[in-house]
Amino acid sequence: MDNNFKIRIDQLIEDLGKINDLNIKVDILNYMEQQSAFLLWQLEEEKRIDENLNNV
């Protein structure tokens, strides 16, 4: 993993830990989960497309 991304993610997690309002924290975590699921879906689609192109 690119170290710059790791640093940015770690900083985001640290900032999130400073939030006292649990409802806001839950909303943020749910949003992060949705976004990461979308990124994973995109990655799987790209991989599937690459595999299909290699099989042609």
mmCIF file of C-alpha atoms in Angstrom:
data_model
loop_
_atom_site.group_PDB
_atom_site.id
_atom_site.type_symbol
_atom_site.label_atom_id
_atom_site.label_comp_id
_atom_site.label_asym_id
_atom_site.label_seq_id
_atom_site.Cartn_x
_atom_site.Cartn_y
_atom_site.Cartn_z
ATOM 1 C CA MET A 1 0.000 0.000 0.000
ATOM 2 C CA ASP A 2 1.200 3.490 -0.821
ATOM 3 C CA ASN A 3 2.448 4.990 2.453
ATOM 4 C CA ASN A 4 0.877 8.379 1.670
ATOM 5 C CA PHE A 5 -2.573 6.768 1.480
ATOM 6 C CA LYS A 6 -1.937 4.917 4.722
ATOM 7 C CA ILE A 7 -0.987 8.160 6.460
ATOM 8 C CA ARG A 8 -4.091 9.926 5.137
ATOM 9 C CA ILE A 9 -6.373 7.053 6.172
ATOM 10 C CA ASP A 10 -4.785 6.880 9.621
ATOM 11 C CA GLN A 11 -5.282 10.649 10.039
ATOM 12 C CA LEU A 12 -8.919 10.344 9.024
ATOM 13 C CA ILE A 13 -9.453 7.558 11.565
ATOM 14 C CA GLU A 14 -7.727 9.635 14.237
ATOM 15 C CA ASP A 15 -9.960 12.622 13.428
ATOM 16 C CA LEU A 16 -13.025 10.412 13.529
ATOM 17 C CA GLY A 17 -12.030 9.192 16.980
ATOM 18 C CA LYS A 18 -12.165 12.778 18.232
ATOM 19 C CA ILE A 19 -15.862 13.138 17.412
ATOM 20 C CA ASN A 20 -17.955 12.952 20.564
ATOM 21 C CA ASP A 21 -21.405 12.763 18.968
ATOM 22 C CA LEU A 22 -22.023 9.051 18.437
ATOM 23 C CA ASN A 23 -24.794 9.653 15.896
ATOM 24 C CA ILE A 24 -22.460 11.673 13.711
ATOM 25 C CA LYS A 25 -19.704 9.090 14.134
ATOM 26 C CA VAL A 26 -22.080 6.290 13.087
ATOM 27 C CA ASP A 27 -23.248 8.320 10.068
ATOM 28 C CA ILE A 28 -19.655 8.924 8.990
ATOM 29 C CA LEU A 29 -18.705 5.270 9.418
ATOM 30 C CA ASN A 30 -21.769 4.135 7.481
ATOM 31 C CA TYR A 31 -20.889 6.542 4.671
ATOM 32 C CA MET A 32 -17.283 5.312 4.638
ATOM 33 C CA GLU A 33 -18.542 1.738 4.466
ATOM 34 C CA GLN A 34 -20.812 2.554 1.515
ATOM 35 C CA GLN A 35 -18.020 4.322 -0.326
ATOM 36 C CA SER A 36 -15.538 1.506 0.252
ATOM 37 C CA ALA A 37 -18.095 -1.071 -0.901
ATOM 38 C CA PHE A 38 -18.595 0.946 -4.085
ATOM 39 C CA LEU A 39 -14.829 1.133 -4.664
ATOM 40 C CA LEU A 40 -14.550 -2.625 -4.147
ATOM 41 C CA TRP A 41 -17.374 -3.216 -6.623
ATOM 42 C CA GLN A 42 -15.607 -0.987 -9.179
ATOM 43 C CA LEU A 43 -12.362 -2.878 -8.687
ATOM 44 C CA GLU A 44 -14.091 -6.233 -9.139
ATOM 45 C CA GLU A 45 -15.745 -4.938 -12.338
ATOM 46 C CA GLU A 46 -12.400 -3.740 -13.706
ATOM 47 C CA LYS A 47 -10.854 -7.110 -12.891
ATOM 48 C CA ARG A 48 -13.730 -8.950 -14.579
ATOM 49 C CA ILE A 49 -13.401 -6.774 -17.686
ATOM 50 C CA ASP A 50 -9.630 -7.362 -17.810
ATOM 51 C CA GLU A 51 -10.151 -11.114 -17.502
ATOM 52 C CA ASN A 52 -12.727 -11.072 -20.275
ATOM 53 C CA LEU A 53 -10.402 -9.111 -22.571
ATOM 54 C CA ASN A 54 -7.611 -11.596 -21.918
ATOM 55 C CA ASN A 55 -9.903 -14.487 -22.845
ATOM 56 C CA VAL A 56 -10.722 -13.053 -26.267
#
